[in-house]
mmCIF file of C-alpha atoms in Angstrom:
data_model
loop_
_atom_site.group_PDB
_atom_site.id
_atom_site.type_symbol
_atom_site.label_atom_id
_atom_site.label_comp_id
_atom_site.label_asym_id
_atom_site.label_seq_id
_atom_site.Cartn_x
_atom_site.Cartn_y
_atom_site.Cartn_z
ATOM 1 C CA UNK A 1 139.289 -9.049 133.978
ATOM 2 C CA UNK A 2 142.068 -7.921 131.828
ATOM 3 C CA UNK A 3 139.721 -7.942 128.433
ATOM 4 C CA UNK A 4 137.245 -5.263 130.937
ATOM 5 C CA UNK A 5 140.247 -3.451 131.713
ATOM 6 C CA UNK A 6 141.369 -2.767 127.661
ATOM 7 C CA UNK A 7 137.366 -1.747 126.762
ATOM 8 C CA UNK A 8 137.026 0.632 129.049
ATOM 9 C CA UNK A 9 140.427 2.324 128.651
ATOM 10 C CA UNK A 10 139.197 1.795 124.776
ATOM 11 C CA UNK A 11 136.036 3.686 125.745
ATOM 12 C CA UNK A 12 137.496 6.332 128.048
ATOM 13 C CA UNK A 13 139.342 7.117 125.261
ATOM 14 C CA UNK A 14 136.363 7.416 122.569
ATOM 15 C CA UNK A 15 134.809 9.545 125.203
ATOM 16 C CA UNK A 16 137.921 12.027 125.451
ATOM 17 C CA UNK A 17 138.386 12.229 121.605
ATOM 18 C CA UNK A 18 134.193 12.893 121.529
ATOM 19 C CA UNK A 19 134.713 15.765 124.217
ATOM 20 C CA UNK A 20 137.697 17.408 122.003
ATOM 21 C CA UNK A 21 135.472 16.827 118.991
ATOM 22 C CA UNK A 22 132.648 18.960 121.119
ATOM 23 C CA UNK A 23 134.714 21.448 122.251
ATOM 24 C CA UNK A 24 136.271 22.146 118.538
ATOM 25 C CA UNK A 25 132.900 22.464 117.460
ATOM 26 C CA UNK A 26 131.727 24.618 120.327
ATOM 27 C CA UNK A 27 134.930 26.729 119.935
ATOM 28 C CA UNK A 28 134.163 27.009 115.748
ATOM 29 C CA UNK A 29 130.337 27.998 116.084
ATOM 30 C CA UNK A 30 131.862 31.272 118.808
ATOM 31 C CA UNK A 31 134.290 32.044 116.430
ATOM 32 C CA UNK A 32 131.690 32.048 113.629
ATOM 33 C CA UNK A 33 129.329 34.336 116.049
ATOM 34 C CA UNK A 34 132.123 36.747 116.842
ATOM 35 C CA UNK A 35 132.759 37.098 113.451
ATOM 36 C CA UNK A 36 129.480 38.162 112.388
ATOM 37 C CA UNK A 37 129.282 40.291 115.671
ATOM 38 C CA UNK A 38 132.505 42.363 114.327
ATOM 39 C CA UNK A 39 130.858 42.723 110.720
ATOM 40 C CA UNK A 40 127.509 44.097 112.540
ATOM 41 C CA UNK A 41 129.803 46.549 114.393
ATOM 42 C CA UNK A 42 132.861 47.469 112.544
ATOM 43 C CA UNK A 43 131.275 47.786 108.640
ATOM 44 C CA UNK A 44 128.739 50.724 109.974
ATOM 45 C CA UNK A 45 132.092 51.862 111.462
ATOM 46 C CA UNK A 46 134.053 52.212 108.416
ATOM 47 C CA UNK A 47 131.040 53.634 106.374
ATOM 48 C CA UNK A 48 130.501 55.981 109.071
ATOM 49 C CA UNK A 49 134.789 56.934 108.717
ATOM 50 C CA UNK A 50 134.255 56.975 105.131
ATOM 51 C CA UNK A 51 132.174 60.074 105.349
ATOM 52 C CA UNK A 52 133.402 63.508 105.478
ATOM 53 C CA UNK A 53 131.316 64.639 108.140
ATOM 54 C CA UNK A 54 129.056 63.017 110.871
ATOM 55 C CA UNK A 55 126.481 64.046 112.857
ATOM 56 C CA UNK A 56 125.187 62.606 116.309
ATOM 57 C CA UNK A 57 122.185 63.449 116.995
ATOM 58 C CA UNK A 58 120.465 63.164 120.244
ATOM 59 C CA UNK A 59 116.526 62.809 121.234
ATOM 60 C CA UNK A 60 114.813 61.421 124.348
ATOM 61 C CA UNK A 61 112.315 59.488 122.793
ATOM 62 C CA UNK A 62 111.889 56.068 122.408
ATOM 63 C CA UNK A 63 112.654 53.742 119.476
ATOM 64 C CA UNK A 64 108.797 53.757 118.711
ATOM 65 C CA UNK A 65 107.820 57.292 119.033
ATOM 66 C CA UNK A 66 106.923 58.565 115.575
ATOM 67 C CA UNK A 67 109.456 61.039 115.825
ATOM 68 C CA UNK A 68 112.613 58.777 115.875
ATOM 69 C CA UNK A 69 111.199 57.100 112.193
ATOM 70 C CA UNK A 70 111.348 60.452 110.912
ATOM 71 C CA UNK A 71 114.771 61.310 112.534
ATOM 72 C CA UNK A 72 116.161 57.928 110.813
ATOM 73 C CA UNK A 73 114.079 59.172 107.668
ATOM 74 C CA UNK A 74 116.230 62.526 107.153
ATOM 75 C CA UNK A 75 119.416 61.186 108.097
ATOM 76 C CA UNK A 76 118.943 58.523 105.141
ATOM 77 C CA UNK A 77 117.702 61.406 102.659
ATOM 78 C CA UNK A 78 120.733 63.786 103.770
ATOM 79 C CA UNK A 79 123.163 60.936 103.180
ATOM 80 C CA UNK A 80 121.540 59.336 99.262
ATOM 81 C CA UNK A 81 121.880 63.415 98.328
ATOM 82 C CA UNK A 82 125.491 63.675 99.441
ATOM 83 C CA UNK A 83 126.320 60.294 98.554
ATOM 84 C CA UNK A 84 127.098 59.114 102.256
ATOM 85 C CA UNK A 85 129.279 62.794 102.816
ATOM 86 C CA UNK A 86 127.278 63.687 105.436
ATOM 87 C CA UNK A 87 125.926 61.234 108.238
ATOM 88 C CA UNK A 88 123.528 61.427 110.628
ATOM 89 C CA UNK A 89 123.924 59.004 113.472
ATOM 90 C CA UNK A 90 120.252 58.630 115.496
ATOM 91 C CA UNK A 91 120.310 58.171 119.072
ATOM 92 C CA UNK A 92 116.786 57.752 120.870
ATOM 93 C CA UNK A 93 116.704 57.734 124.854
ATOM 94 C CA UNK A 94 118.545 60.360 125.207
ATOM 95 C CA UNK A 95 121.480 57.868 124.895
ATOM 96 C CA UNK A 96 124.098 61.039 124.579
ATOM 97 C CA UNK A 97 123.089 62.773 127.522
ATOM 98 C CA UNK A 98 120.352 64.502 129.166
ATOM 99 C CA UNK A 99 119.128 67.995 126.902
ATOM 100 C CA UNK A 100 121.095 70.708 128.841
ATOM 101 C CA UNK A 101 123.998 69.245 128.430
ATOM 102 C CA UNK A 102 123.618 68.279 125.221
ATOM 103 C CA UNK A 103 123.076 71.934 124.327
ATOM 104 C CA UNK A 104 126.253 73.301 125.613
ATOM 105 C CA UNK A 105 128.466 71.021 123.797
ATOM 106 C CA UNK A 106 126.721 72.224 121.142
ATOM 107 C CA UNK A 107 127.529 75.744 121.711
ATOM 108 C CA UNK A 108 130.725 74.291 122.051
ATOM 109 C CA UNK A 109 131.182 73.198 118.758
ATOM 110 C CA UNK A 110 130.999 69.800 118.944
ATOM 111 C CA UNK A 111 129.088 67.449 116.214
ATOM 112 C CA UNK A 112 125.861 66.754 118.009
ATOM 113 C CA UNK A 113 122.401 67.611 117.461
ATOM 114 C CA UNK A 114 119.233 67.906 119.718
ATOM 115 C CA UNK A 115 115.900 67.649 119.693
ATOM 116 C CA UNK A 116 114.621 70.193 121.749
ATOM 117 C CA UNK A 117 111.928 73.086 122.530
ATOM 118 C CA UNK A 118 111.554 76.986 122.547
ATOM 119 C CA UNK A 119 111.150 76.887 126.245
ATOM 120 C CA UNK A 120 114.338 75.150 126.693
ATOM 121 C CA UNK A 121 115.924 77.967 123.692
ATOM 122 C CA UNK A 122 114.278 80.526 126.174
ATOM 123 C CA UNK A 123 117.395 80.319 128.359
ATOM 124 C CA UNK A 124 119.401 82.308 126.033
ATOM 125 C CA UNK A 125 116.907 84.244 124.066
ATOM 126 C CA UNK A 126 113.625 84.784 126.545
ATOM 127 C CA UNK A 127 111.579 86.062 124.084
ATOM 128 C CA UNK A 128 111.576 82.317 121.682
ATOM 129 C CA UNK A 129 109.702 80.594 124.873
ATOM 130 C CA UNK A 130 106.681 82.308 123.534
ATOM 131 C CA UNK A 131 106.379 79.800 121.231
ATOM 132 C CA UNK A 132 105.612 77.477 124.137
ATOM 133 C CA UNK A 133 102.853 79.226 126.111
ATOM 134 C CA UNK A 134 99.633 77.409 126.536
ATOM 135 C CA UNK A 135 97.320 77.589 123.887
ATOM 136 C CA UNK A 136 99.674 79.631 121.446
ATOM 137 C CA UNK A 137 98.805 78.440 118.558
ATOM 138 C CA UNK A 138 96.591 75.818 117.001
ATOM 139 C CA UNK A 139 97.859 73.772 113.947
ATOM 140 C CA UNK A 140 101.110 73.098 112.168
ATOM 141 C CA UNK A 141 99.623 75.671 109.184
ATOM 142 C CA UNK A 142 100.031 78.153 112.080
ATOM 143 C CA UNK A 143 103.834 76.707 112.589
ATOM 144 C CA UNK A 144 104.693 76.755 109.125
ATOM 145 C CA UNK A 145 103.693 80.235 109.000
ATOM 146 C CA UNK A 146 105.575 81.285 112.255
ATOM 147 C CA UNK A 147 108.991 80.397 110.405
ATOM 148 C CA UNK A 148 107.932 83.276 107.688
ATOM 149 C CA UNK A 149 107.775 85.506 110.462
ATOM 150 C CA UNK A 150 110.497 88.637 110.361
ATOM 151 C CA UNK A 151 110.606 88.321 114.458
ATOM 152 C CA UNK A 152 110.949 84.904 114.420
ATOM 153 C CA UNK A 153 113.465 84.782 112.181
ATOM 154 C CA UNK A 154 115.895 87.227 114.046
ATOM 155 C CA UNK A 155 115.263 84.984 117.434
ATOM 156 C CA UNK A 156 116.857 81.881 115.271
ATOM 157 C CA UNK A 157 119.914 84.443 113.882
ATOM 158 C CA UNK A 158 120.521 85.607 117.692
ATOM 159 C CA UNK A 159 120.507 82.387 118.726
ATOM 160 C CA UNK A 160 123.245 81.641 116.060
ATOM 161 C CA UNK A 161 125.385 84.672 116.212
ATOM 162 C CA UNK A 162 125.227 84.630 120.040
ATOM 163 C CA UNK A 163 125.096 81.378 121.060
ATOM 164 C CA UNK A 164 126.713 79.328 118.471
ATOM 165 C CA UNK A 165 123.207 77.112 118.295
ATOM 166 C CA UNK A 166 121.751 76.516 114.739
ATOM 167 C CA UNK A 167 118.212 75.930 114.232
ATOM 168 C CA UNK A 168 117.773 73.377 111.300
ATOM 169 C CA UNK A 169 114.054 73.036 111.405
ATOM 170 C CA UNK A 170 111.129 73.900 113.662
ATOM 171 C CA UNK A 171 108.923 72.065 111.198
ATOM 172 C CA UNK A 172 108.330 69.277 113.930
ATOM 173 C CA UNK A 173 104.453 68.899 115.769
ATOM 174 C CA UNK A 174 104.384 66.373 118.228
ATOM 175 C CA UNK A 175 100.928 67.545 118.670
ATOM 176 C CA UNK A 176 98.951 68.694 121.653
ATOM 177 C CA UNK A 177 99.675 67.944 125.188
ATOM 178 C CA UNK A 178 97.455 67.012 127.340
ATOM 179 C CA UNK A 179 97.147 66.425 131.576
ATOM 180 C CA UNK A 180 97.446 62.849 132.146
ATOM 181 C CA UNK A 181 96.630 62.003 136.012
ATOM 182 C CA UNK A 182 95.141 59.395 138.363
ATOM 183 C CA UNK A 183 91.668 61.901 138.628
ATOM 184 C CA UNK A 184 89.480 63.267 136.415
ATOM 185 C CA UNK A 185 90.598 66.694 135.277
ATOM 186 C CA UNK A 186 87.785 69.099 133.963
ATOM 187 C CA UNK A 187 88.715 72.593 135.580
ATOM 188 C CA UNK A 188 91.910 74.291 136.325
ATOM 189 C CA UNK A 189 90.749 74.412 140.236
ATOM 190 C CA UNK A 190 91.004 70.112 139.550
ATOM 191 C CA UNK A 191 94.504 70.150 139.472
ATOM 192 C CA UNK A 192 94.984 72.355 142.560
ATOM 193 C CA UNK A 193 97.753 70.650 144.541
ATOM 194 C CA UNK A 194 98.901 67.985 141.900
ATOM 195 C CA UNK A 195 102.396 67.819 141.162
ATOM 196 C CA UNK A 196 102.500 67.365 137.728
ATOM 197 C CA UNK A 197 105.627 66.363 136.169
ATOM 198 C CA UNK A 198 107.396 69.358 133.731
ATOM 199 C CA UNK A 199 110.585 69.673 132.289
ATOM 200 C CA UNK A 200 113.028 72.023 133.641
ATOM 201 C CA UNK A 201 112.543 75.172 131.792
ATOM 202 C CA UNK A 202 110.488 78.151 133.342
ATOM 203 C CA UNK A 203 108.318 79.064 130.208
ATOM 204 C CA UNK A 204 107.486 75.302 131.038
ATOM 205 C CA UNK A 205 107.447 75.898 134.353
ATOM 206 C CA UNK A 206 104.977 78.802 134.577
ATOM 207 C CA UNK A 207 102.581 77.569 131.955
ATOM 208 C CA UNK A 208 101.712 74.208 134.214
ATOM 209 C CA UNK A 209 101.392 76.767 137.585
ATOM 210 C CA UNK A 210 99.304 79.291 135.986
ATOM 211 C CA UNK A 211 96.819 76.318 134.439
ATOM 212 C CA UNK A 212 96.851 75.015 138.409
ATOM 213 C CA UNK A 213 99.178 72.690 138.827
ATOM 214 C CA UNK A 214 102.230 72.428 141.155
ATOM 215 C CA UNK A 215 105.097 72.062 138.277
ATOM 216 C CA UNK A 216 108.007 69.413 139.430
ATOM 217 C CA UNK A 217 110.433 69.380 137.157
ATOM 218 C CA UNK A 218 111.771 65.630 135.961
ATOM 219 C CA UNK A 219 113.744 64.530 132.800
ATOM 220 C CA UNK A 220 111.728 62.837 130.460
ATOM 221 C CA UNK A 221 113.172 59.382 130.939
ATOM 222 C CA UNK A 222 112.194 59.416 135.074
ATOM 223 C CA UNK A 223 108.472 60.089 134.010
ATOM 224 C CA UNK A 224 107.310 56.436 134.822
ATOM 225 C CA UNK A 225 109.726 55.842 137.942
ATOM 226 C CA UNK A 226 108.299 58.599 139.045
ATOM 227 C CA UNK A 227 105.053 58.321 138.751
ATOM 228 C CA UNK A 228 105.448 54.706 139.860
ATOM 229 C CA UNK A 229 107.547 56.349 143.506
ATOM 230 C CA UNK A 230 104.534 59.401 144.095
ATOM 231 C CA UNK A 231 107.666 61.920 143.414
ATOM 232 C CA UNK A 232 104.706 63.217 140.739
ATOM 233 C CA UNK A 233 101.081 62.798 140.791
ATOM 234 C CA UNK A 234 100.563 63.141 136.807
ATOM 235 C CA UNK A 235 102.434 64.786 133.820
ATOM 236 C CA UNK A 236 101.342 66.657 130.354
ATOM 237 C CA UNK A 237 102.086 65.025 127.430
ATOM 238 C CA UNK A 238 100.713 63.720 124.113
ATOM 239 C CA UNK A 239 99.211 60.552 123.495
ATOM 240 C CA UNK A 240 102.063 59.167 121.697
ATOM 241 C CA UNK A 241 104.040 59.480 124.615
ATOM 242 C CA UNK A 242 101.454 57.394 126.452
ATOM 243 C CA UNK A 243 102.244 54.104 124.351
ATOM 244 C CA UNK A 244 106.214 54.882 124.125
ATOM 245 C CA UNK A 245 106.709 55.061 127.684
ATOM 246 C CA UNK A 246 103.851 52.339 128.527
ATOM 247 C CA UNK A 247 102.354 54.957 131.184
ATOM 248 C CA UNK A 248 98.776 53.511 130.777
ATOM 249 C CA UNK A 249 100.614 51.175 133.100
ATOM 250 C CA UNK A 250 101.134 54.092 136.179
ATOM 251 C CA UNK A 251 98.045 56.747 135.031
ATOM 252 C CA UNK A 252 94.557 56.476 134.372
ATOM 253 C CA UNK A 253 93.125 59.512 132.460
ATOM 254 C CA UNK A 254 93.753 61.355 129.815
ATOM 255 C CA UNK A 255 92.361 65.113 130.411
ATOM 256 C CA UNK A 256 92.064 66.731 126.790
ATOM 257 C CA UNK A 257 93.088 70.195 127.556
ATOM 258 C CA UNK A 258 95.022 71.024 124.266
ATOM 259 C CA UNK A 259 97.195 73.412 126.380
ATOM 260 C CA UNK A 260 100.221 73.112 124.600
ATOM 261 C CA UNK A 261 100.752 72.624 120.591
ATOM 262 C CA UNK A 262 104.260 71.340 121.303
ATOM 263 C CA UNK A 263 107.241 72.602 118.664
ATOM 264 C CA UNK A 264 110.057 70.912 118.493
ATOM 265 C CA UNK A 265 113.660 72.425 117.261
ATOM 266 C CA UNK A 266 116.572 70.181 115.607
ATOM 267 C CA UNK A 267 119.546 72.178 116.842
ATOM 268 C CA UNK A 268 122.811 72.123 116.044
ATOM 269 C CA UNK A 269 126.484 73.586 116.563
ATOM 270 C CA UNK A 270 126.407 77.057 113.883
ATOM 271 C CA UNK A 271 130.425 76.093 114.412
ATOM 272 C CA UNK A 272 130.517 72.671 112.799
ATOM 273 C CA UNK A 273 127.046 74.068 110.409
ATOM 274 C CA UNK A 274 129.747 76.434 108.733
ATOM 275 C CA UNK A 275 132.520 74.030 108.378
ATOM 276 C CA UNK A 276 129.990 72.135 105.841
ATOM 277 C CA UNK A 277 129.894 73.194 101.627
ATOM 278 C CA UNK A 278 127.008 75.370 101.020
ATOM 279 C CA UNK A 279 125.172 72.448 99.424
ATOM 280 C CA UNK A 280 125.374 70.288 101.991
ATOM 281 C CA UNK A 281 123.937 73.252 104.428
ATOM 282 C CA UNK A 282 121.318 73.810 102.329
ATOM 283 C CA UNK A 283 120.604 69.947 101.654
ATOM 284 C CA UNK A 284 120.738 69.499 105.679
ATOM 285 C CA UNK A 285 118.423 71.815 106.085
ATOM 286 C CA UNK A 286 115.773 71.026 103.287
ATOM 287 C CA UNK A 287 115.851 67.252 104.709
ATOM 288 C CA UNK A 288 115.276 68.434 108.012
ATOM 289 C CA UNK A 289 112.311 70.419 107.074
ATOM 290 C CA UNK A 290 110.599 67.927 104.524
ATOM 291 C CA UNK A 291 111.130 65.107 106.983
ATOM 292 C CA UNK A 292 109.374 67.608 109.493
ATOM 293 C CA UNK A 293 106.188 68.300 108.397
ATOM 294 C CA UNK A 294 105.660 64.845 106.836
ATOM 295 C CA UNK A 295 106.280 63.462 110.417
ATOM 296 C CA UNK A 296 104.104 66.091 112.396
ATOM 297 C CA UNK A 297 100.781 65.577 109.871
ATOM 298 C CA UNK A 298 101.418 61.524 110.070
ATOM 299 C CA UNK A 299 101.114 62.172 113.863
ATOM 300 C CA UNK A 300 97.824 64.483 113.428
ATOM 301 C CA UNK A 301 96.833 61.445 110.641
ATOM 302 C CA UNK A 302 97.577 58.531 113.262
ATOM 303 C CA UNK A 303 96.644 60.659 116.806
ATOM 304 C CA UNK A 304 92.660 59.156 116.307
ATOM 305 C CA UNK A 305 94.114 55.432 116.251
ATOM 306 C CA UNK A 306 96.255 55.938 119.151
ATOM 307 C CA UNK A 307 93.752 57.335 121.218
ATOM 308 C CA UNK A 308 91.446 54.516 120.745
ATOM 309 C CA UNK A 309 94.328 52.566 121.658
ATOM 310 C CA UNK A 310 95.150 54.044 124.740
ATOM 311 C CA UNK A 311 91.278 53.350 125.598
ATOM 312 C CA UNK A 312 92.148 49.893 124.853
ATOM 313 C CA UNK A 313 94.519 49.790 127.348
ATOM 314 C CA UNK A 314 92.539 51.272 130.271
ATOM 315 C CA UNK A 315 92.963 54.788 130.694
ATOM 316 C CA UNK A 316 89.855 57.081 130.633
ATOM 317 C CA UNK A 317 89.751 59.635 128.179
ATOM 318 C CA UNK A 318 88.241 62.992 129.935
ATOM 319 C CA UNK A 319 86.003 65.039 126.821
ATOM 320 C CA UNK A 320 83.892 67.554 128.570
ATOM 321 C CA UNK A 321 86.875 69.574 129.909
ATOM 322 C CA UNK A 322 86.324 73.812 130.006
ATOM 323 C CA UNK A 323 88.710 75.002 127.487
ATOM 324 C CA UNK A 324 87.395 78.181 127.771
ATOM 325 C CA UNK A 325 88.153 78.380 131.827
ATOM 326 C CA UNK A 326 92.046 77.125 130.761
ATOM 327 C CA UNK A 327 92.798 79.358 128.499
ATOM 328 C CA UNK A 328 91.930 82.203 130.755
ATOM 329 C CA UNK A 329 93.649 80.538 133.548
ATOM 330 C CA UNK A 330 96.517 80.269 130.494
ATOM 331 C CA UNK A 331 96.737 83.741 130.275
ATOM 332 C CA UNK A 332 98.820 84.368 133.545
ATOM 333 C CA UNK A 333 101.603 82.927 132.545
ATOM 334 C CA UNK A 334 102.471 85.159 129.730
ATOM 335 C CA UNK A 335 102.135 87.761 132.147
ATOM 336 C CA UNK A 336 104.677 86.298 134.393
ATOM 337 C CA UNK A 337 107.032 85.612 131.897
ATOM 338 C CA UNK A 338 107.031 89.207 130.286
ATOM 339 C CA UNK A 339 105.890 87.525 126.931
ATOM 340 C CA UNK A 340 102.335 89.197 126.559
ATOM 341 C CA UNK A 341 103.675 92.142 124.316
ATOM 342 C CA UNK A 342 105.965 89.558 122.331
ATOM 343 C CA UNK A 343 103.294 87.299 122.303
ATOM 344 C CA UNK A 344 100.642 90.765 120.846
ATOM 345 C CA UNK A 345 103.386 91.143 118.668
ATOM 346 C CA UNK A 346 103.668 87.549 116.740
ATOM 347 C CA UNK A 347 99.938 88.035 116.455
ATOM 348 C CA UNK A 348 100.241 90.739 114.693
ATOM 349 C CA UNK A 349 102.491 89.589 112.138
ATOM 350 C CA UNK A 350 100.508 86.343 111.307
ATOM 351 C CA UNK A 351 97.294 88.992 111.373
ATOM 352 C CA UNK A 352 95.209 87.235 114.275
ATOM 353 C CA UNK A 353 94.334 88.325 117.482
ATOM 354 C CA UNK A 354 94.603 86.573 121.038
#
């Protein structure tokens, strides 16, 4: 009995030193995981405090949308010409805030930057949202050639020396939006009674009602919830959009109505834009348009293999749509928003007519 009585204590005690053994190791491989986890998070850190100046900039994207590759593109060219000087910090999601807001800290001064539109730039100068009415104009050649414009050109310097917003680069084509609903949408009478989803911006606003719709306004990152909840019965976007935000899961066709050629504006505070060296605002800019245009024709390049996609995934894609009957029904909105004589007047200076 006694000889049992010695083993097992002799055991119990193997067991206990194999459990302390077990927890060391347990307690070394956390250490070793927290470690890394610091370098991960604390060497961007100090590269980021190492520069002289850092920019945050804001879009409500998603990680895959073509557009975030080419945000992440100029911020890397900005920072190998001003050898790591100047950062730009990318945040998709609209992981600093929703686009308003973002906006007035700009014209607060603070370091952030936006990706936005002239519809949303129409709240302080009305005449820019022209540059969002339906069927404007038809390929980035024509946006290229709107930044050449004289009138253009004094909307971006009042929206400066006004507003304290800087306009980097208008260079950026997501490409054309189209309905996207749970019907087939051929005529503008087809979407009488949908509520389609729209930002929050009246040029916005008024171009969806005029083409038939019932606008609801929704921030970009409630599109599927709310398509999901019947809060909205479609929305108008462009195909990428379709894949980003997996909405071939909540929306069957894809109505190719080429309303909108949809410009996008990298904005950011003219405050914090001054407190830079001439080079560097010259360098910020130059980045911001390169990375532009090589962005917008990849999306023009790639827009063929991510429609066939999309058909992969089950949505319809709606052809025989009357373009002709839109863009009259298109016409009523400039009208309503006073823009038909600035709108005359832009087609003027490029030499076409409407």
């Amino acid at each position: 009995y006694g000889f049992n009585v010695i083993r097992l204590r002799r055991l119990m005690q193997a067991g206990a030193d194999d459990e302390k053994k077990g927890v060391v190791a347990l307690a070394r491989r956390l250490l070793a995981a927290v470690l890394v986890l610091a370098m991960l998070v604390v060497i961007p850190v100090i590269a980021h405090a190492q520069a002289r100046y850092v920019l945050r900039f804001n879009h409500v994207l998603g990680p895959n949308h073509p557009y975030h590759a080419g945000f992440e593109l100029w911020a890397q060219r900005v920072a190998e010409r001003t050898n790591g000087n100047l950062q730009i910090l990318v945040f998709h999601s609209a992981q600093l805030g929703v686009e308003e807001d973002i906006l007035e800290q700009i014209r607060q001064g603070v370091p952030v930057g936006q990706n936005t539109d002239s519809a949303r730039l129409a709240n302080y100068i009305p005449a820019i949202g022209v540059m969002n009415g339906p069927y404007f104009v038809e390929s980035v050649e024509d946006v290229v050639r709107l930044s050449e414009l004289p009138l253009v050109q004094q909307w971006i310097d009042q929206l400066a020396s006004r507003y304290g917003i800087r306009v980097l680069s208008f260079q950026w084509v997501q490409g054309f939006r189209h309905f996207m609903t749970n019907k087939p949408i051929r005529q503008p009478g087809d979407l009488n009674g949908l509520r389609i989803r729209t930002p929050p911006a009246p040029v916005w606003q008024e171009s969806v009602r005029a083409l038939g719709a019932v606008p609801t306004a929704l921030n970009f990152g409630d599109i599927y919830p709310g398509l999901q909840q019947g809060v909205v019965d479609g929305a108008e976007l462009v195909y990428d959009n379709i894949i980003d935000g997996s909405l071939y899961e909540v929306l069957k066709y894809v109505n190719e109505t080429k309303h909108f050629l949809l410009i996008n504006f990298l904005v950011i505070s003219e405050q914090w834009f001054r407190s830079l060296p001439a080079e560097y605002q010259r360098i910020l800019v130059e980045e911001a348009n390169r990375a532009g245009l090589e962005t917008s024709y990849r999306i023009m390049e790639n827009t063929a293999r991510v429609r066939e996609r999309v058909k992969e995934l089950g949505m319809t894609i709606v052809t025989d749509v009357d373009l002709d009957a839109f863009r009259k029904a298109g016409e009523a909105a400039y009208e309503r928003l006073g823009l038909a004589e600035v709108r005359a007047e832009i087609y003027r200076q490029l030499g076409r007519t409407p």
